[in-house]
PDB file of C-alpha atoms in Angstrom:
ATOM      1  CA  MET A  40     -98.068 -12.926 -16.164  1.00 95.00           C
ATOM      2  CA  ASN A  41     -95.131 -15.121 -17.041  1.00 98.00           C
ATOM      3  CA  LEU A  42     -92.607 -15.309 -14.207  1.00 99.00           C
ATOM      4  CA  LEU A  43     -89.049 -16.486 -14.871  1.00 99.00           C
ATOM      5  CA  LEU A  44     -87.139 -17.234 -11.673  1.00 99.00           C
ATOM      6  CA  ILE A  45     -83.372 -17.061 -12.164  1.00 99.00           C
ATOM      7  CA  ARG A  46     -80.943 -18.286  -9.543  1.00 99.00           C
ATOM      8  CA  HIS A  47     -77.808 -16.151  -9.223  1.00 99.00           C
ATOM      9  CA  ALA A  48     -74.506 -17.397 -10.663  1.00 99.00           C
ATOM     10  CA  GLN A  49     -71.871 -19.159  -8.555  1.00 99.00           C
ATOM     11  CA  SER A  50     -70.742 -17.059  -5.599  1.00 99.00           C
ATOM     12  CA  THR A  51     -67.583 -17.401  -3.544  1.00 99.00           C
ATOM     13  CA  ASN A  52     -69.702 -18.960  -0.790  1.00 99.00           C
ATOM     14  CA  ASN A  53     -71.048 -21.555  -3.238  1.00 99.00           C
ATOM     15  CA  LEU A  54     -67.487 -22.399  -4.220  1.00 99.00           C
ATOM     16  CA  LEU A  55     -66.383 -22.560  -0.587  1.00 98.00           C
ATOM     17  CA  TYR A  56     -69.120 -25.068   0.200  1.00 97.00           C
ATOM     18  CA  ALA A  57     -68.331 -27.121  -2.905  1.00 97.00           C
ATOM     19  CA  GLN A  58     -64.675 -27.301  -1.885  1.00 97.00           C
ATOM     20  CA  THR A  59     -65.005 -27.808   1.868  1.00 97.00           C
ATOM     21  CA  GLY A  60     -68.570 -28.926   2.574  1.00 96.00           C
ATOM     22  CA  GLY A  61     -68.828 -26.145   5.144  1.00 94.00           C
ATOM     23  CA  SER A  62     -69.169 -22.408   5.658  1.00 92.00           C
ATOM     24  CA  GLU A  63     -66.042 -21.542   7.655  1.00 92.00           C
ATOM     25  CA  GLY A  64     -64.683 -18.340   6.111  1.00 94.00           C
ATOM     26  CA  ARG A  65     -67.894 -17.431   4.303  1.00 97.00           C
ATOM     27  CA  SER A  66     -68.705 -13.876   3.281  1.00 98.00           C
ATOM     28  CA  ALA A  67     -71.882 -12.102   4.361  1.00 98.00           C
ATOM     29  CA  ASP A  68     -72.428 -10.714   0.857  1.00 99.00           C
ATOM     30  CA  PRO A  69     -70.283 -12.774  -1.517  1.00 99.00           C
ATOM     31  CA  PRO A  70     -69.428 -11.702  -5.070  1.00 99.00           C
ATOM     32  CA  LEU A  71     -69.424 -14.023  -8.055  1.00 99.00           C
ATOM     33  CA  THR A  72     -66.477 -16.263  -8.795  1.00 99.00           C
ATOM     34  CA  PRO A  73     -64.789 -16.105 -12.223  1.00 99.00           C
ATOM     35  CA  LEU A  74     -66.907 -19.124 -13.187  1.00 99.00           C
ATOM     36  CA  GLY A  75     -69.971 -17.306 -11.868  1.00 99.00           C
ATOM     37  CA  HIS A  76     -69.276 -14.405 -14.212  1.00 99.00           C
ATOM     38  CA  GLU A  77     -68.929 -16.923 -17.069  1.00 99.00           C
ATOM     39  CA  GLN A  78     -72.313 -18.409 -16.157  1.00 99.00           C
ATOM     40  CA  ALA A  79     -73.944 -14.971 -16.085  1.00 99.00           C
ATOM     41  CA  ARG A  80     -72.471 -14.102 -19.484  1.00 99.00           C
ATOM     42  CA  ALA A  81     -73.625 -17.453 -20.899  1.00 99.00           C
ATOM     43  CA  LEU A  82     -77.172 -16.719 -19.741  1.00 99.00           C
ATOM     44  CA  ALA A  83     -77.012 -13.286 -21.359  1.00 99.00           C
ATOM     45  CA  ASP A  84     -75.698 -14.731 -24.620  1.00 99.00           C
ATOM     46  CA  PHE A  85     -78.507 -17.298 -24.582  1.00 98.00           C
ATOM     47  CA  ALA A  86     -81.028 -14.455 -24.382  1.00 98.00           C
ATOM     48  CA  HIS A  87     -80.276 -13.563 -27.997  1.00 96.00           C
ATOM     49  CA  THR A  88     -81.810 -16.833 -29.200  1.00 96.00           C
ATOM     50  CA  ASP A  89     -84.007 -18.197 -26.385  1.00 97.00           C
ATOM     51  CA  ALA A  90     -87.654 -17.164 -26.647  1.00 96.00           C
ATOM     52  CA  ALA A  91     -88.307 -17.012 -22.904  1.00 96.00           C
ATOM     53  CA  LEU A  92     -85.312 -14.820 -22.113  1.00 98.00           C
ATOM     54  CA  ARG A  93     -85.681 -12.710 -25.232  1.00 97.00           C
ATOM     55  CA  GLY A  94     -89.318 -12.141 -24.304  1.00 98.00           C
ATOM     56  CA  LEU A  95     -88.594 -10.622 -20.892  1.00 99.00           C
ATOM     57  CA  THR A  96     -90.359  -7.281 -20.529  1.00 99.00           C
ATOM     58  CA  HIS A  97     -89.143  -6.517 -16.995  1.00 99.00           C
ATOM     59  CA  LEU A  98     -86.156  -7.599 -14.926  1.00 99.00           C
ATOM     60  CA  TYR A  99     -85.803  -7.593 -11.135  1.00 99.00           C
ATOM     61  CA  CYS A 100     -83.091  -8.739  -8.756  1.00 99.00           C
ATOM     62  CA  SER A 101     -82.392  -8.943  -5.060  1.00 99.00           C
ATOM     63  CA  LEU A 102     -79.955  -6.405  -3.622  1.00 99.00           C
ATOM     64  CA  THR A 103     -77.230  -8.915  -2.828  1.00 99.00           C
ATOM     65  CA  THR A 104     -73.970  -8.491  -4.688  1.00 99.00           C
ATOM     66  CA  ARG A 105     -74.247 -11.896  -6.371  1.00 99.00           C
ATOM     67  CA  ALA A 106     -77.738 -11.226  -7.712  1.00 99.00           C
ATOM     68  CA  VAL A 107     -76.883  -7.718  -8.906  1.00 99.00           C
ATOM     69  CA  GLN A 108     -73.776  -9.015 -10.682  1.00 99.00           C
ATOM     70  CA  THR A 109     -75.717 -11.885 -12.274  1.00 99.00           C
ATOM     71  CA  ALA A 110     -78.366  -9.539 -13.645  1.00 99.00           C
ATOM     72  CA  ALA A 111     -75.873  -7.112 -15.216  1.00 99.00           C
ATOM     73  CA  PRO A 112     -74.983  -8.929 -18.469  1.00 99.00           C
ATOM     74  CA  LEU A 113     -78.579 -10.067 -18.989  1.00 99.00           C
ATOM     75  CA  ALA A 114     -79.831  -6.494 -18.629  1.00 99.00           C
ATOM     76  CA  ALA A 115     -77.215  -5.296 -21.102  1.00 99.00           C
ATOM     77  CA  ALA A 116     -78.128  -8.008 -23.611  1.00 98.00           C
ATOM     78  CA  LEU A 117     -81.843  -7.183 -23.403  1.00 98.00           C
ATOM     79  CA  GLY A 118     -81.543  -3.417 -23.025  1.00 98.00           C
ATOM     80  CA  LEU A 119     -83.614  -3.507 -19.841  1.00 99.00           C
ATOM     81  CA  PRO A 120     -83.252  -1.733 -16.504  1.00 99.00           C
ATOM     82  CA  VAL A 121     -83.006  -3.917 -13.408  1.00 99.00           C
ATOM     83  CA  GLN A 122     -85.386  -3.035 -10.606  1.00 99.00           C
ATOM     84  CA  GLY A 123     -83.944  -3.890  -7.209  1.00 99.00           C
ATOM     85  CA  LEU A 124     -86.236  -5.727  -4.791  1.00 98.00           C
ATOM     86  CA  ALA A 125     -85.224  -5.403  -1.163  1.00 98.00           C
ATOM     87  CA  HIS A 126     -87.266  -8.430  -0.051  1.00 98.00           C
ATOM     88  CA  ALA A 127     -86.099 -10.958  -2.681  1.00 99.00           C
ATOM     89  CA  HIS A 128     -82.901 -11.828  -0.781  1.00 99.00           C
ATOM     90  CA  GLU A 129     -81.776 -15.252   0.392  1.00 99.00           C
ATOM     91  CA  THR A 130     -83.237 -16.742   3.551  1.00 98.00           C
ATOM     92  CA  GLN A 131     -81.752 -15.238   6.739  1.00 98.00           C
ATOM     93  CA  GLY A 132     -80.413 -12.229   4.804  1.00 98.00           C
ATOM     94  CA  LEU A 133     -76.850 -10.984   5.260  1.00 99.00           C
ATOM     95  CA  PHE A 134     -75.063 -12.182   8.382  1.00 98.00           C
ATOM     96  CA  LEU A 135     -71.840 -13.432   9.885  1.00 97.00           C
ATOM     97  CA  ARG A 136     -71.552 -15.689  12.917  1.00 95.00           C
ATOM     98  CA  ASP A 137     -69.882 -14.399  16.056  1.00 95.00           C
ATOM     99  CA  GLU A 138     -67.427 -16.412  18.171  1.00 93.00           C
ATOM    100  CA  ALA A 139     -70.336 -18.224  19.778  1.00 94.00           C
ATOM    101  CA  GLY A 140     -71.732 -19.175  16.369  1.00 92.00           C
ATOM    102  CA  VAL A 141     -74.713 -16.828  16.637  1.00 96.00           C
ATOM    103  CA  PRO A 142     -75.677 -15.071  13.376  1.00 96.00           C
ATOM    104  CA  GLN A 143     -75.177 -11.303  13.532  1.00 97.00           C
ATOM    105  CA  PRO A 144     -76.729  -8.952  10.942  1.00 98.00           C
ATOM    106  CA  VAL A 145     -74.531  -7.291   8.333  1.00 98.00           C
ATOM    107  CA  PRO A 146     -75.731  -4.355   6.215  1.00 98.00           C
ATOM    108  CA  GLY A 147     -75.743  -4.473   2.448  1.00 99.00           C
ATOM    109  CA  ARG A 148     -74.352  -1.957  -0.023  1.00 99.00           C
ATOM    110  CA  THR A 149     -75.520   1.420  -1.277  1.00 98.00           C
ATOM    111  CA  HIS A 150     -77.044   2.083  -4.674  1.00 98.00           C
ATOM    112  CA  ALA A 151     -73.992   4.097  -5.706  1.00 98.00           C
ATOM    113  CA  ASP A 152     -71.725   1.191  -4.804  1.00 98.00           C
ATOM    114  CA  LEU A 153     -73.838  -1.458  -6.534  1.00 99.00           C
ATOM    115  CA  LEU A 154     -74.013   0.629  -9.703  1.00 99.00           C
ATOM    116  CA  GLY A 155     -70.365  -0.239 -10.180  1.00 98.00           C
ATOM    117  CA  ASP A 156     -71.443  -3.872 -10.607  1.00 99.00           C
ATOM    118  CA  ASN A 157     -74.604  -3.157 -12.567  1.00 99.00           C
ATOM    119  CA  PRO A 158     -75.165   0.263 -14.168  1.00 99.00           C
ATOM    120  CA  ALA A 159     -78.761  -0.713 -15.012  1.00 99.00           C
ATOM    121  CA  LEU A 160     -79.788  -1.154 -11.359  1.00 99.00           C
ATOM    122  CA  LEU A 161     -82.752   0.914 -10.169  1.00 99.00           C
ATOM    123  CA  TRP A 162     -83.095   1.475  -6.424  1.00 98.00           C
ATOM    124  CA  PRO A 163     -86.334   0.482  -4.657  1.00 98.00           C
ATOM    125  CA  ALA A 164     -88.631   3.453  -4.151  1.00 96.00           C
ATOM    126  CA  ASP A 165     -89.078   2.612  -0.467  1.00 93.00           C
ATOM    127  CA  LEU A 166     -85.335   2.891   0.272  1.00 96.00           C
ATOM    128  CA  ALA A 167     -83.584   6.238   0.680  1.00 95.00           C
ATOM    129  CA  ALA A 168     -81.318   6.897  -2.293  1.00 92.00           C
ATOM    130  CA  GLN A 169     -78.215   7.498  -0.190  1.00 94.00           C
ATOM    131  CA  ASP A 170     -78.730   4.711   2.342  1.00 95.00           C
ATOM    132  CA  ALA A 171     -77.319   1.203   2.195  1.00 97.00           C
ATOM    133  CA  TRP A 172     -79.742  -1.691   2.005  1.00 98.00           C
ATOM    134  CA  ALA A 173     -80.184  -2.960   5.561  1.00 98.00           C
ATOM    135  CA  GLY A 174     -79.276  -6.527   4.544  1.00 98.00           C
ATOM    136  CA  GLY A 175     -82.552  -8.290   5.247  1.00 98.00           C
ATOM    137  CA  PHE A 176     -81.380 -10.202   8.327  1.00 98.00           C
ATOM    138  CA  GLU A 177     -84.105 -12.461   9.738  1.00 98.00           C
ATOM    139  CA  PRO A 178     -84.316 -15.430  12.107  1.00 93.00           C
ATOM    140  CA  GLU A 179     -84.349 -18.923  10.659  1.00 95.00           C
ATOM    141  CA  ASP A 180     -88.117 -19.373  10.283  1.00 97.00           C
ATOM    142  CA  HIS A 181     -89.754 -21.150   7.357  1.00 96.00           C
ATOM    143  CA  ALA A 182     -93.124 -19.534   8.027  1.00 96.00           C
ATOM    144  CA  ALA A 183     -91.502 -16.094   7.793  1.00 97.00           C
ATOM    145  CA  TYR A 184     -89.754 -17.051   4.559  1.00 98.00           C
ATOM    146  CA  LEU A 185     -93.074 -18.123   3.079  1.00 97.00           C
ATOM    147  CA  THR A 186     -94.712 -14.869   4.161  1.00 98.00           C
ATOM    148  CA  ARG A 187     -91.913 -12.886   2.524  1.00 99.00           C
ATOM    149  CA  ALA A 188     -92.230 -14.945  -0.650  1.00 98.00           C
ATOM    150  CA  GLY A 189     -95.918 -14.076  -0.719  1.00 97.00           C
ATOM    151  CA  ARG A 190     -95.054 -10.405  -0.341  1.00 98.00           C
ATOM    152  CA  VAL A 191     -92.619 -10.501  -3.274  1.00 98.00           C
ATOM    153  CA  LEU A 192     -95.108 -12.315  -5.484  1.00 98.00           C
ATOM    154  CA  GLY A 193     -97.899  -9.959  -4.440  1.00 96.00           C
ATOM    155  CA  GLU A 194     -95.832  -6.926  -5.416  1.00 97.00           C
ATOM    156  CA  LEU A 195     -94.995  -8.439  -8.809  1.00 98.00           C
ATOM    157  CA  ARG A 196     -98.602  -9.412  -9.492  1.00 95.00           C
ATOM    158  CA  ALA A 197     -99.820  -5.952  -8.541  1.00 95.00           C
ATOM    159  CA  ALA A 198     -97.323  -4.307 -10.900  1.00 97.00           C
ATOM    160  CA  HIS A 199     -97.761  -6.560 -13.948  1.00 97.00           C
ATOM    161  CA  GLY A 200    -100.463  -8.000 -16.147  1.00 94.00           C
ATOM    162  CA  PRO A 201    -100.973 -10.929 -18.509  1.00 93.00           C
ATOM    163  CA  GLN A 202     -98.929  -9.268 -21.239  1.00 95.00           C
ATOM    164  CA  ASP A 203     -95.763  -9.120 -19.116  1.00 98.00           C
ATOM    165  CA  THR A 204     -92.917 -11.606 -18.793  1.00 98.00           C
ATOM    166  CA  VAL A 205     -91.018 -10.830 -15.605  1.00 99.00           C
ATOM    167  CA  GLY A 206     -87.553 -12.104 -14.718  1.00 99.00           C
ATOM    168  CA  LEU A 207     -86.437 -12.229 -11.079  1.00 99.00           C
ATOM    169  CA  VAL A 208     -82.807 -12.939 -10.188  1.00 99.00           C
ATOM    170  CA  THR A 209     -82.993 -14.424  -6.726  1.00 99.00           C
ATOM    171  CA  HIS A 210     -81.606 -17.271  -4.596  1.00 99.00           C
ATOM    172  CA  GLY A 211     -81.633 -21.040  -4.357  1.00 98.00           C
ATOM    173  CA  HIS A 212     -83.233 -21.482  -0.948  1.00 98.00           C
ATOM    174  CA  PHE A 213     -85.642 -18.552  -1.273  1.00 99.00           C
ATOM    175  CA  THR A 214     -86.790 -19.966  -4.627  1.00 98.00           C
ATOM    176  CA  GLN A 215     -88.129 -22.964  -2.700  1.00 98.00           C
ATOM    177  CA  PHE A 216     -90.484 -20.682  -0.782  1.00 98.00           C
ATOM    178  CA  LEU A 217     -91.530 -18.773  -3.886  1.00 98.00           C
ATOM    179  CA  LEU A 218     -92.480 -22.118  -5.433  1.00 98.00           C
ATOM    180  CA  ARG A 219     -94.252 -23.294  -2.267  1.00 97.00           C
ATOM    181  CA  GLU A 220     -96.299 -20.100  -2.264  1.00 96.00           C
ATOM    182  CA  LEU A 221     -97.125 -20.531  -5.958  1.00 95.00           C
ATOM    183  CA  ILE A 222     -97.817 -24.250  -6.283  1.00 94.00           C
ATOM    184  CA  SER A 223     -98.297 -25.446  -2.674  1.00 89.00           C
ATOM    185  CA  HIS A 224     -96.016 -28.437  -3.136  1.00 85.00           C
ATOM    186  CA  GLY A 225     -95.301 -28.975   0.544  1.00 86.00           C
ATOM    187  CA  THR A 226     -91.738 -29.516   1.678  1.00 90.00           C
ATOM    188  CA  ALA A 227     -90.332 -30.958  -1.559  1.00 91.00           C
ATOM    189  CA  PHE A 228     -87.048 -29.310  -2.528  1.00 95.00           C
ATOM    190  CA  PHE A 229     -86.303 -28.445  -6.157  1.00 96.00           C
ATOM    191  CA  ARG A 230     -82.674 -28.500  -7.179  1.00 96.00           C
ATOM    192  CA  VAL A 231     -81.859 -25.234  -8.967  1.00 98.00           C
ATOM    193  CA  ALA A 232     -78.388 -24.786 -10.422  1.00 99.00           C
ATOM    194  CA  ASN A 233     -76.605 -21.443 -10.606  1.00 99.00           C
ATOM    195  CA  THR A 234     -78.194 -19.296 -13.368  1.00 99.00           C
ATOM    196  CA  SER A 235     -80.862 -21.938 -13.972  1.00 99.00           C
ATOM    197  CA  THR A 236     -84.332 -20.708 -14.877  1.00 99.00           C
ATOM    198  CA  THR A 237     -87.779 -21.771 -13.704  1.00 99.00           C
ATOM    199  CA  LEU A 238     -90.795 -20.612 -15.721  1.00 99.00           C
ATOM    200  CA  LEU A 239     -94.338 -20.257 -14.443  1.00 98.00           C
ATOM    201  CA  THR A 240     -97.399 -18.694 -16.037  1.00 97.00           C
ATOM    202  CA  LEU A 241     -99.605 -17.224 -13.314  1.00 95.00           C
ATOM    203  CA  PRO A 242    -103.381 -17.172 -13.687  1.00 90.00           C
ATOM    204  CA  GLY A 243    -104.945 -13.823 -14.444  1.00 83.00           C
ATOM    205  CA  PRO A 244    -107.698 -12.030 -12.507  1.00 79.00           C
ATOM    206  CA  HIS A 245    -110.404 -13.350 -14.849  1.00 82.00           C
ATOM    207  CA  ASP A 246    -109.304 -16.991 -14.806  1.00 86.00           C
ATOM    208  CA  PRO A 247    -111.417 -19.511 -12.862  1.00 87.00           C
ATOM    209  CA  PRO A 248    -110.396 -19.695  -9.194  1.00 80.00           C
ATOM    210  CA  GLU A 249    -109.385 -23.340  -9.537  1.00 82.00           C
ATOM    211  CA  PHE A 250    -106.697 -22.403 -12.078  1.00 87.00           C
ATOM    212  CA  GLY A 251    -103.201 -22.558 -10.628  1.00 90.00           C
ATOM    213  CA  PRO A 252     -99.860 -21.579 -12.127  1.00 95.00           C
ATOM    214  CA  LEU A 253     -98.717 -23.446 -15.212  1.00 95.00           C
ATOM    215  CA  VAL A 254     -95.176 -24.722 -14.649  1.00 97.00           C
ATOM    216  CA  GLY A 255     -93.212 -24.484 -17.878  1.00 97.00           C
ATOM    217  CA  TRP A 256     -89.980 -25.903 -16.483  1.00 98.00           C
ATOM    218  CA  VAL A 257     -87.800 -26.028 -13.380  1.00 98.00           C
ATOM    219  CA  ASN A 258     -83.984 -25.812 -13.236  1.00 99.00           C
ATOM    220  CA  ARG A 259     -83.356 -25.264 -16.946  1.00 99.00           C
ATOM    221  CA  HIS A 260     -79.664 -24.607 -17.584  1.00 99.00           C
ATOM    222  CA  ASP A 261     -78.999 -25.600 -21.194  1.00 97.00           C
ATOM    223  CA  HIS A 262     -77.157 -22.322 -21.701  1.00 99.00           C
ATOM    224  CA  LEU A 263     -74.302 -23.879 -19.699  1.00 99.00           C
ATOM    225  CA  SER A 264     -71.820 -26.526 -20.715  1.00 98.00           C
ATOM    226  CA  PRO A 265     -71.644 -29.550 -18.368  1.00 98.00           C
ATOM    227  CA  GLU A 266     -68.407 -28.172 -16.903  1.00 98.00           C
ATOM    228  CA  GLN A 267     -70.118 -24.893 -16.041  1.00 99.00           C
ATOM    229  CA  VAL A 268     -73.012 -26.373 -14.050  1.00 99.00           C
ATOM    230  CA  THR A 269     -72.768 -25.712 -10.303  1.00 99.00           C
ATOM    231  CA  VAL A 270     -75.244 -25.735  -7.440  1.00 96.00           C
TER     232      VAL A 270
END
């Protein structure tokens, strides 16, 4: 299976941090900025000519607003549905801090609401159709993040074979744990820009056990102009 990890486009929280260096005034579930929508459209336009994007057979995304919005133009360009994955969210999930600075969970949105951002979105089978996504709140725990990354990868591997090229629109920090689970690179941190792609070819069930994933590239963003690159 080929796995293409796609970081979501620039969100309002990304912009807030770029402007202030902090998170005061952040949103629990931020939408894309106007530049973020430009980045998502640029990725979708690139899919018409780029072999890796054009070759996607399946497309997934987390249930955050920014991931769902990022996946929308790509799904339209490729004519693919987008399968929502409840466990592919950013580390810590959706939260806001209370007056004492303690993170408090915030629920996500319903399928009906998110369809307004992405008409191709399919709801996870394990979530009730009418219910909002719970938001994925979790304590700050790297071991738990790694376990969740393993769960996401296990579900994708179980659903797809060597003939499939799977795209997953996910998040910058969670991508680090997906990569740690895949290539066991320790605590190194890979910079991944908004809408950048990271390609891995995962060994199949009949490959020798010593075979690990083949890393095609990390943080590819040549669909963006230099002025459009954000982190």
